[in-house]
CSV table of C-alpha atoms in Angstrom, one decimal:
chain,number,residue,atom,x,y,z
A,24,MET,CA,-138.6,118.9,-176.0
A,25,LYS,CA,-137.2,117.4,-179.0
A,26,GLN,CA,-139.7,115.7,-181.4
A,27,GLU,CA,-137.5,112.8,-182.3
A,28,PHE,CA,-138.1,111.2,-178.9
A,29,THR,CA,-140.3,108.2,-178.7
A,30,CYS,CA,-143.9,108.5,-177.9
A,31,GLY,CA,-143.7,106.9,-174.7
A,32,PHE,CA,-141.1,109.2,-173.7
A,33,VAL,CA,-143.1,112.3,-174.7
A,34,LEU,CA,-146.0,111.1,-172.5
A,35,SER,CA,-143.9,110.4,-170.0
A,36,PHE,CA,-142.1,114.1,-170.2
A,37,LEU,CA,-145.6,115.6,-169.7
A,38,LEU,CA,-146.3,113.8,-167.1
A,39,ALA,CA,-143.6,114.3,-165.2
A,40,CYS,CA,-143.0,118.0,-165.7
A,41,SER,CA,-145.4,118.7,-162.5
A,42,GLY,CA,-142.9,116.8,-160.6
A,43,CYS,CA,-143.9,117.6,-157.1
A,44,ALA,CA,-146.2,120.9,-157.6
A,45,THR,CA,-148.1,121.8,-154.8
A,46,ASN,CA,-151.2,121.9,-157.0
A,47,PRO,CA,-151.5,119.8,-160.0
A,48,ALA,CA,-149.4,121.3,-162.7
A,49,PRO,CA,-148.0,119.6,-166.0
A,50,GLY,CA,-145.9,116.7,-164.6
A,51,SER,CA,-145.3,113.6,-162.9
A,52,ASP,CA,-144.9,114.2,-159.1
A,53,SER,CA,-148.0,116.4,-158.5
A,54,ALA,CA,-149.7,113.6,-156.8
A,55,GLY,CA,-153.3,113.6,-155.8
A,56,GLY,CA,-153.9,117.0,-156.5
A,57,ASN,CA,-157.4,118.5,-157.4
A,58,SER,CA,-159.9,116.4,-159.1
A,59,GLY,CA,-161.4,117.2,-162.6
A,60,GLY,CA,-164.7,117.2,-161.3
A,61,SER,CA,-167.1,114.5,-160.3
A,62,MET,CA,-166.5,111.0,-162.1
A,63,PRO,CA,-168.4,108.2,-163.1
A,64,GLY,CA,-167.6,104.9,-161.0
A,65,GLY,CA,-165.4,102.0,-162.4
A,66,ASN,CA,-167.3,99.0,-163.5
A,67,ALA,CA,-166.5,97.4,-160.2
A,68,ALA,CA,-168.3,100.3,-158.4
A,69,ASN,CA,-170.7,97.6,-156.7
A,70,THR,CA,-168.1,95.3,-155.6
A,71,PRO,CA,-167.5,95.6,-151.8
A,72,ASP,CA,-163.7,95.5,-150.7
A,73,ASN,CA,-163.9,92.4,-148.9
A,74,GLY,CA,-160.9,90.6,-150.2
A,75,PRO,CA,-157.3,90.4,-148.8
A,76,ALA,CA,-155.1,93.5,-148.2
A,77,LEU,CA,-152.4,94.2,-150.8
A,78,LYS,CA,-150.0,94.7,-147.7
A,79,THR,CA,-150.6,91.1,-146.6
A,80,ALA,CA,-150.5,89.7,-150.0
A,81,TYR,CA,-147.1,91.4,-151.0
A,82,ALA,CA,-145.8,90.7,-147.4
A,83,SER,CA,-143.0,88.5,-148.5
A,84,ASP,CA,-142.3,90.6,-151.3
A,85,PHE,CA,-142.0,94.3,-150.6
A,86,PRO,CA,-144.0,97.1,-149.1
A,87,ILE,CA,-147.0,98.7,-150.6
A,88,GLY,CA,-147.2,102.4,-150.7
A,89,THR,CA,-149.0,105.3,-151.7
A,90,ALA,CA,-149.1,109.1,-152.0
A,91,VAL,CA,-151.0,110.9,-149.4
A,92,GLY,CA,-152.1,114.3,-148.3
A,93,ALA,CA,-154.6,115.5,-145.8
A,94,TRP,CA,-157.7,114.6,-148.1
A,95,HIS,CA,-156.6,111.1,-148.0
A,96,LEU,CA,-156.4,111.1,-144.1
A,97,ASP,CA,-159.9,112.5,-144.2
A,98,ASN,CA,-161.5,110.6,-146.8
A,99,VAL,CA,-160.2,106.9,-147.4
A,100,THR,CA,-158.6,106.0,-144.1
A,101,ASP,CA,-160.3,102.8,-144.3
A,102,ILE,CA,-158.7,102.0,-147.6
A,103,LEU,CA,-155.1,103.2,-146.2
A,104,THR,CA,-155.1,101.2,-143.0
A,105,LYS,CA,-156.1,98.1,-144.9
A,106,HIS,CA,-154.2,97.9,-148.0
A,107,PHE,CA,-150.8,100.1,-147.3
A,108,ASN,CA,-148.0,99.9,-145.1
A,109,HIS,CA,-146.1,102.7,-146.7
A,110,LEU,CA,-146.8,106.2,-147.4
A,111,THR,CA,-145.2,109.0,-149.5
A,112,ALA,CA,-146.5,112.6,-148.6
A,113,GLU,CA,-147.7,113.9,-152.0
A,114,ASN,CA,-147.0,117.5,-151.6
A,115,ALA,CA,-146.5,118.2,-147.9
A,116,MET,CA,-142.7,117.9,-147.4
A,117,LYS,CA,-141.7,119.6,-150.7
A,118,THR,CA,-139.7,122.7,-149.9
A,119,GLU,CA,-142.2,125.4,-151.1
A,120,THR,CA,-144.9,123.6,-148.9
A,121,ILE,CA,-143.1,122.8,-145.9
A,122,HIS,CA,-140.4,125.9,-145.7
A,123,PRO,CA,-142.2,128.5,-147.2
A,124,ALA,CA,-139.8,131.3,-145.9
A,125,GLU,CA,-136.5,131.2,-144.5
A,126,ALA,CA,-137.2,131.2,-140.9
A,127,THR,CA,-140.7,129.6,-141.1
A,128,PHE,CA,-141.5,126.1,-141.4
A,129,ASN,CA,-145.1,124.7,-142.1
A,130,TRP,CA,-145.1,121.3,-140.4
A,131,VAL,CA,-149.2,121.0,-140.1
A,132,GLU,CA,-149.8,118.8,-143.0
A,133,ALA,CA,-146.3,116.7,-142.8
A,134,ASP,CA,-146.8,116.1,-139.0
A,135,ARG,CA,-150.3,114.7,-139.7
A,136,ILE,CA,-149.2,112.3,-142.3
A,137,ALA,CA,-145.9,111.2,-140.1
A,138,LYS,CA,-148.3,110.7,-137.1
A,139,PHE,CA,-150.7,108.4,-139.2
A,140,GLY,CA,-147.9,106.6,-140.3
A,141,ARG,CA,-146.5,106.0,-136.8
A,142,ASP,CA,-149.9,105.1,-135.3
A,143,ASN,CA,-150.5,102.9,-137.8
A,144,GLY,CA,-147.0,100.9,-138.2
A,145,MET,CA,-146.5,102.5,-141.6
A,146,LYS,CA,-143.0,103.9,-142.8
A,147,LEU,CA,-142.9,106.9,-145.0
A,148,ALA,CA,-140.8,108.0,-148.0
A,149,GLY,CA,-139.3,111.4,-147.7
A,150,HIS,CA,-140.1,113.4,-150.6
A,151,THR,CA,-138.3,115.5,-151.8
A,152,PHE,CA,-135.3,117.6,-150.7
A,153,VAL,CA,-134.1,119.0,-154.2
A,154,TRP,CA,-136.4,119.4,-157.2
A,155,HIS,CA,-136.3,122.2,-159.8
A,156,ARG,CA,-140.1,123.0,-159.2
A,157,ALA,CA,-141.9,123.8,-155.8
A,158,GLN,CA,-138.9,125.5,-154.5
A,159,PRO,CA,-139.5,128.9,-152.8
A,160,ALA,CA,-138.0,132.1,-154.1
A,161,TRP,CA,-136.0,132.8,-150.9
A,162,LEU,CA,-134.0,129.7,-151.5
A,163,PHE,CA,-132.1,131.3,-154.2
A,164,SER,CA,-132.4,135.0,-153.4
A,165,GLY,CA,-129.0,136.7,-153.6
A,166,VAL,CA,-127.3,134.0,-155.1
A,167,THR,CA,-125.3,134.5,-158.2
A,168,ALA,CA,-123.7,131.7,-160.4
A,169,GLY,CA,-120.1,131.6,-160.2
A,170,ASP,CA,-119.9,133.6,-156.9
A,171,ALA,CA,-118.5,131.4,-154.1
A,172,THR,CA,-119.9,133.5,-151.2
A,173,SER,CA,-123.5,133.5,-152.4
A,174,LEU,CA,-123.2,129.5,-153.4
A,175,ALA,CA,-122.1,128.9,-149.8
A,176,THR,CA,-125.4,130.6,-148.6
A,177,LEU,CA,-127.4,128.4,-150.9
A,178,LYS,CA,-125.6,125.3,-149.6
A,179,ALA,CA,-126.2,126.7,-146.1
A,180,ARG,CA,-129.9,127.2,-146.8
A,181,LEU,CA,-130.1,123.6,-148.0
A,182,LYS,CA,-128.3,122.4,-145.3
A,183,THR,CA,-130.7,124.0,-142.7
A,184,HIS,CA,-133.7,122.4,-144.4
A,185,ILE,CA,-132.4,119.0,-144.7
A,186,GLU,CA,-131.5,119.0,-141.1
A,187,ALA,CA,-134.7,120.2,-140.0
A,188,LEU,CA,-136.6,117.3,-141.9
A,189,ILE,CA,-134.3,114.6,-140.9
A,190,GLU,CA,-134.7,115.6,-137.3
A,191,ARG,CA,-138.4,115.7,-137.2
A,192,TYR,CA,-139.1,112.7,-139.5
A,193,GLY,CA,-136.0,110.5,-139.1
A,194,ASP,CA,-137.7,108.0,-137.1
A,195,VAL,CA,-140.8,107.2,-139.5
A,196,VAL,CA,-138.9,107.7,-143.0
A,197,ASP,CA,-136.9,104.7,-144.1
A,198,ASN,CA,-135.7,106.3,-147.4
A,199,TRP,CA,-135.4,109.9,-148.7
A,200,ASP,CA,-135.9,111.0,-152.4
A,201,ILE,CA,-132.5,113.5,-152.0
A,202,VAL,CA,-132.6,114.7,-155.7
A,203,ASN,CA,-135.7,114.7,-157.8
A,204,GLU,CA,-135.9,114.7,-161.8
A,205,ALA,CA,-132.4,116.2,-162.3
A,206,ILE,CA,-131.7,114.3,-165.5
A,207,SER,CA,-132.7,116.3,-168.9
A,208,ASP,CA,-135.4,115.3,-171.1
A,209,ASP,CA,-133.0,115.9,-174.0
A,210,SER,CA,-131.3,112.7,-174.5
A,211,ALA,CA,-128.3,114.9,-175.9
A,212,LYS,CA,-127.9,116.1,-172.2
A,213,ARG,CA,-126.9,114.7,-169.1
A,214,TYR,CA,-128.7,117.1,-166.5
A,215,ARG,CA,-131.9,119.3,-166.6
A,216,ASP,CA,-130.4,122.8,-166.9
A,217,GLY,CA,-131.6,126.5,-166.4
A,218,ALA,CA,-133.2,126.3,-170.2
A,219,GLU,CA,-135.5,123.5,-168.6
A,220,GLY,CA,-136.3,125.3,-165.4
A,221,SER,CA,-133.8,124.3,-162.9
A,222,GLN,CA,-132.3,127.2,-161.2
A,223,TRP,CA,-130.1,124.7,-158.9
A,224,PHE,CA,-128.3,123.7,-162.2
A,225,ALA,CA,-128.2,127.4,-163.6
A,226,LEU,CA,-126.6,128.7,-160.3
A,227,ALA,CA,-124.5,125.5,-159.1
A,228,GLY,CA,-124.0,123.2,-162.1
A,229,GLU,CA,-124.2,119.4,-161.1
A,230,GLU,CA,-122.5,120.5,-157.5
A,231,TYR,CA,-126.0,120.8,-156.0
A,232,ILE,CA,-126.9,117.2,-156.4
A,233,ALA,CA,-123.4,116.2,-154.6
A,234,TRP,CA,-124.3,118.7,-151.9
A,235,ALA,CA,-127.7,117.4,-151.5
A,236,PHE,CA,-126.6,114.0,-151.2
A,237,GLN,CA,-123.7,114.6,-148.7
A,238,LEU,CA,-125.9,116.7,-146.5
A,239,ALA,CA,-128.3,114.5,-145.9
A,240,ARG,CA,-125.8,111.6,-145.3
A,241,GLU,CA,-124.3,113.9,-143.1
A,242,ALA,CA,-127.7,114.6,-141.2
A,243,LEU,CA,-128.6,111.1,-141.0
A,244,GLU,CA,-125.5,109.9,-139.2
A,245,THR,CA,-125.4,113.0,-136.7
A,246,ARG,CA,-129.1,111.8,-135.7
A,247,GLU,CA,-128.1,108.3,-135.5
A,248,PRO,CA,-124.7,106.8,-136.6
A,249,GLY,CA,-125.2,103.9,-139.0
A,250,SER,CA,-128.8,105.5,-139.9
A,251,SER,CA,-128.1,106.7,-143.4
A,252,LYS,CA,-127.4,103.1,-144.9
A,253,GLY,CA,-130.1,102.2,-147.6
A,254,LYS,CA,-131.9,105.7,-147.2
A,255,LEU,CA,-130.4,107.8,-150.1
A,256,TYR,CA,-132.5,107.6,-153.3
A,257,TYR,CA,-132.5,109.1,-156.8
A,258,ASN,CA,-136.0,109.7,-158.2
A,259,ASP,CA,-137.0,110.2,-161.9
A,260,TYR,CA,-139.2,109.4,-164.8
A,261,SER,CA,-138.6,107.7,-168.1
A,262,MET,CA,-135.9,105.7,-166.6
A,263,THR,CA,-136.1,103.3,-169.4
A,264,LEU,CA,-134.8,106.3,-171.3
A,265,LYS,CA,-132.8,108.0,-168.8
A,266,VAL,CA,-131.0,105.0,-167.1
A,267,ASP,CA,-127.5,105.3,-168.5
A,268,ARG,CA,-127.5,108.8,-167.8
A,269,VAL,CA,-128.7,108.3,-164.1
A,270,LEU,CA,-126.1,105.7,-163.9
A,271,ALA,CA,-123.2,108.2,-165.0
A,272,MET,CA,-124.6,110.6,-162.6
A,273,ALA,CA,-124.2,108.0,-159.7
A,274,ALA,CA,-120.9,106.9,-161.1
A,275,TRP,CA,-119.8,110.9,-160.7
A,276,LEU,CA,-121.1,111.0,-157.3
A,277,LYS,CA,-119.3,107.8,-156.3
A,278,ASN,CA,-115.8,108.4,-157.9
A,279,ASP,CA,-115.3,112.1,-158.1
A,280,LYS,CA,-117.2,113.0,-154.8
A,281,GLY,CA,-116.8,109.7,-152.7
A,282,ILE,CA,-120.7,109.7,-152.1
A,283,THR,CA,-122.5,106.2,-152.9
A,284,ILE,CA,-126.1,106.5,-153.2
A,285,ASP,CA,-128.4,103.5,-152.4
A,286,GLY,CA,-131.1,103.3,-154.7
A,287,ILE,CA,-133.0,104.7,-157.8
A,288,GLY,CA,-136.8,105.5,-157.6
A,289,PHE,CA,-138.6,104.3,-160.7
A,290,GLN,CA,-141.7,106.9,-161.3
A,291,GLY,CA,-144.3,104.8,-162.8
A,292,HIS,CA,-146.4,107.4,-164.7
A,293,TYR,CA,-147.1,104.8,-167.4
A,294,ASN,CA,-149.8,104.1,-170.0
A,295,LEU,CA,-151.7,101.1,-171.0
A,296,THR,CA,-148.9,99.9,-173.5
A,297,TRP,CA,-145.7,101.9,-172.6
A,298,PRO,CA,-142.8,101.3,-171.5
A,299,SER,CA,-142.7,97.6,-172.4
A,300,VAL,CA,-142.3,95.1,-169.8
A,301,LYS,CA,-138.9,94.1,-171.8
A,302,ASP,CA,-137.7,97.5,-171.7
A,303,LEU,CA,-138.4,98.1,-167.9
A,304,GLN,CA,-136.6,94.8,-167.3
A,305,ALA,CA,-133.5,95.8,-169.3
A,306,ALA,CA,-133.4,99.2,-167.1
A,307,PHE,CA,-133.8,97.1,-164.0
A,308,ASP,CA,-130.7,95.0,-165.2
A,309,LYS,CA,-128.6,98.0,-165.5
A,310,ILE,CA,-129.6,99.4,-162.3
A,311,ILE,CA,-129.2,96.0,-160.4
A,312,ALA,CA,-125.7,95.4,-162.0
A,313,ALA,CA,-124.4,98.6,-160.9
A,314,GLY,CA,-125.3,97.7,-157.2
A,315,TYR,CA,-128.3,99.8,-156.5
A,316,ARG,CA,-131.7,99.2,-155.3
A,317,ILE,CA,-134.9,99.9,-157.1
A,318,LYS,CA,-138.2,101.3,-155.9
A,319,ILE,CA,-141.3,102.0,-157.9
A,320,SER,CA,-142.0,105.5,-156.6
A,321,GLU,CA,-145.0,107.0,-158.4
A,322,LEU,CA,-147.4,104.2,-160.1
A,323,ASP,CA,-150.3,104.9,-162.1
A,324,LEU,CA,-151.9,103.9,-165.4
A,325,THR,CA,-153.5,106.6,-167.6
A,326,VAL,CA,-156.0,105.2,-170.2
A,327,TYR,CA,-155.1,107.7,-172.7
A,328,SER,CA,-152.1,107.8,-175.1
A,329,ASP,CA,-151.8,111.1,-176.4
A,330,TYR,CA,-148.6,110.8,-178.2
A,331,HIS,CA,-149.2,107.7,-180.1
A,332,THR,CA,-148.3,109.6,-183.3
A,333,GLY,CA,-145.0,110.8,-181.8
A,334,SER,CA,-146.5,114.4,-181.2
A,335,PHE,CA,-149.1,115.7,-178.9
A,336,LYS,CA,-152.6,114.9,-180.2
A,337,PRO,CA,-155.1,114.8,-176.9
A,338,GLN,CA,-157.3,112.2,-177.0
A,339,PRO,CA,-161.1,113.0,-176.3
A,340,MET,CA,-162.4,111.8,-172.9
A,341,VAL,CA,-163.7,108.4,-172.8
A,342,ASN,CA,-166.0,106.2,-170.6
A,343,PHE,CA,-164.5,103.5,-168.3
A,344,THR,CA,-165.9,100.8,-170.0
A,345,PRO,CA,-165.7,97.3,-169.2
A,346,GLU,CA,-163.2,96.6,-171.7
A,347,LEU,CA,-161.2,99.5,-170.7
A,348,GLU,CA,-161.0,98.2,-167.3
A,349,THR,CA,-160.2,94.7,-168.1
A,350,GLN,CA,-157.4,96.2,-170.4
A,351,GLN,CA,-155.8,98.3,-167.4
A,352,ALA,CA,-156.2,95.4,-165.1
A,353,GLN,CA,-154.2,93.0,-167.3
A,354,ARG,CA,-151.4,95.9,-167.9
A,355,TYR,CA,-151.1,96.1,-163.8
A,356,ARG,CA,-150.9,92.3,-163.8
A,357,GLU,CA,-148.1,92.4,-166.4
A,358,LEU,CA,-146.2,94.8,-164.1
A,359,PHE,CA,-146.7,93.4,-160.9
A,360,GLU,CA,-145.5,90.2,-162.1
A,361,LEU,CA,-142.4,92.2,-163.3
A,362,PHE,CA,-142.1,93.8,-159.9
A,363,ARG,CA,-142.1,90.4,-158.1
A,364,ALA,CA,-139.9,88.7,-160.4
A,365,ASN,CA,-137.4,91.3,-159.2
A,366,LYS,CA,-138.5,91.6,-155.4
A,367,GLN,CA,-135.0,90.8,-154.2
A,368,HIS,CA,-134.0,94.2,-155.5
A,369,ILE,CA,-137.2,96.3,-154.9
A,370,THR,CA,-137.6,98.0,-151.8
A,371,SER,CA,-141.4,99.1,-152.3
A,372,VAL,CA,-144.0,99.9,-154.8
A,373,THR,CA,-146.1,103.2,-154.3
A,374,PHE,CA,-149.0,104.1,-156.2
A,375,TRP,CA,-149.5,107.8,-157.0
A,376,GLY,CA,-153.1,108.2,-155.2
A,377,VAL,CA,-155.7,105.9,-153.8
A,378,SER,CA,-158.8,106.6,-155.9
A,379,ASP,CA,-159.3,108.3,-159.4
A,380,GLU,CA,-161.0,111.3,-158.3
A,381,ARG,CA,-158.0,112.5,-156.7
A,382,SER,CA,-155.6,111.6,-159.2
A,383,TRP,CA,-153.4,114.7,-161.0
A,384,LEU,CA,-154.1,112.8,-164.4
A,385,ASN,CA,-157.5,114.4,-164.1
A,386,ASN,CA,-155.9,117.7,-165.2
A,387,GLU,CA,-152.7,116.5,-167.1
A,388,PRO,CA,-151.9,116.9,-169.8
A,389,VAL,CA,-155.6,117.9,-170.7
A,390,LYS,CA,-157.1,119.9,-168.2
A,391,GLY,CA,-160.4,118.9,-166.8
A,392,ARG,CA,-160.3,115.6,-168.5
A,393,THR,CA,-161.5,112.6,-166.5
A,394,ASP,CA,-159.0,109.8,-166.3
A,395,TYR,CA,-159.0,106.5,-164.1
A,396,PRO,CA,-155.5,105.5,-163.4
A,397,LEU,CA,-155.8,104.0,-159.8
A,398,LEU,CA,-157.1,101.0,-157.9
A,399,TRP,CA,-160.3,102.6,-156.6
A,400,ASP,CA,-163.0,104.4,-158.3
A,401,ALA,CA,-164.3,107.7,-157.5
A,402,MET,CA,-166.9,106.0,-155.2
A,403,HIS,CA,-163.9,104.5,-153.5
A,404,LYS,CA,-165.1,101.2,-154.7
A,405,PRO,CA,-162.5,98.4,-155.9
A,406,LYS,CA,-161.7,98.0,-159.6
A,407,ALA,CA,-160.9,95.1,-161.4
A,408,ALA,CA,-157.1,96.0,-161.3
A,409,LEU,CA,-157.0,95.6,-157.5
A,410,GLN,CA,-158.2,91.9,-157.7
A,411,THR,CA,-155.6,91.4,-160.6
A,412,ILE,CA,-152.8,92.6,-158.5
A,413,LEU,CA,-153.8,90.5,-155.8
A,414,ASP,CA,-154.2,87.5,-157.8
A,415,VAL,CA,-150.5,87.9,-158.9
A,416,ALA,CA,-149.6,87.4,-155.3
A,417,ALA,CA,-151.7,84.4,-154.6
A,418,PRO,CA,-150.1,81.2,-153.9
């Protein structure tokens, strides 16, 4: 990680390194994960959740989603069924979890999430086929860079994996994160390479990206002709800084490989000041001008800014004071005002979790430090941010 990167970028980089780990690890996609221990509730802890539902307030704008695992289905189903109409499996559909051995699939948790979605009229985001983390060792076993035969084996393994998930969940998933976090954290490079932990790139170069999108499209079309339309997404963090390289990748797919993707996922792991609304709108404008849709895929707001000096200086744990709660609510307000202003181009907004005690941010980037990034506190009571977001959509 180069030190010349902006504070916001470095923060987002660390947030995203965990990407999709089965347990919270350094990074973005780790979703709910384990808590950092018991936490004090927010200042709205005594406020009952008697107001309108998020999904109803935003019904004319975009679906409202959240990342879930088995814990959420056991503990916060009342919140899920009232407020959300879209789900993402936080870990259960990641390759390491759902396909632990070449001849073995572990469908249990993903099946449960899919059934919950079907039973409650919710669609899912399929997350994720290809990522540089949470990939089981068998996937790359015996594969050598530059060896056509072994690379064909790797592609065949990916094909089997993609086809199995699409066959099982194609009825309830309305978009798929085909490739996740392939763009480098080094602004001088386009792709995350072997030095940044990508075995995919180390073995196959950028071709693996084309494989994944093409195989997913073929699997969807085989299952139901025409059903791939609108479902093929690329997902990444720090999009305000990566947008040009993401679009260059999409142009390569289209012009060199004949593969047109449908949309770009903006992982919304933000803090109370970064990124600016202006920078987000500028990134949105580039994506929209290129003809792609946008989804906000992993939204949460950490109350810490460990990179405000430009290098990592962890902030000490804070209490969630009324002042901090108000600041967070105002930040959520400006983000949702932005999202609504772009609603013609946004296909969904998904929070990365439900209540504070299950946020991966309680362990990253400082292990055991309590964070308060979500709309419900550790006691599952609504925080000020929930009402603020509802107010944005009020007539």
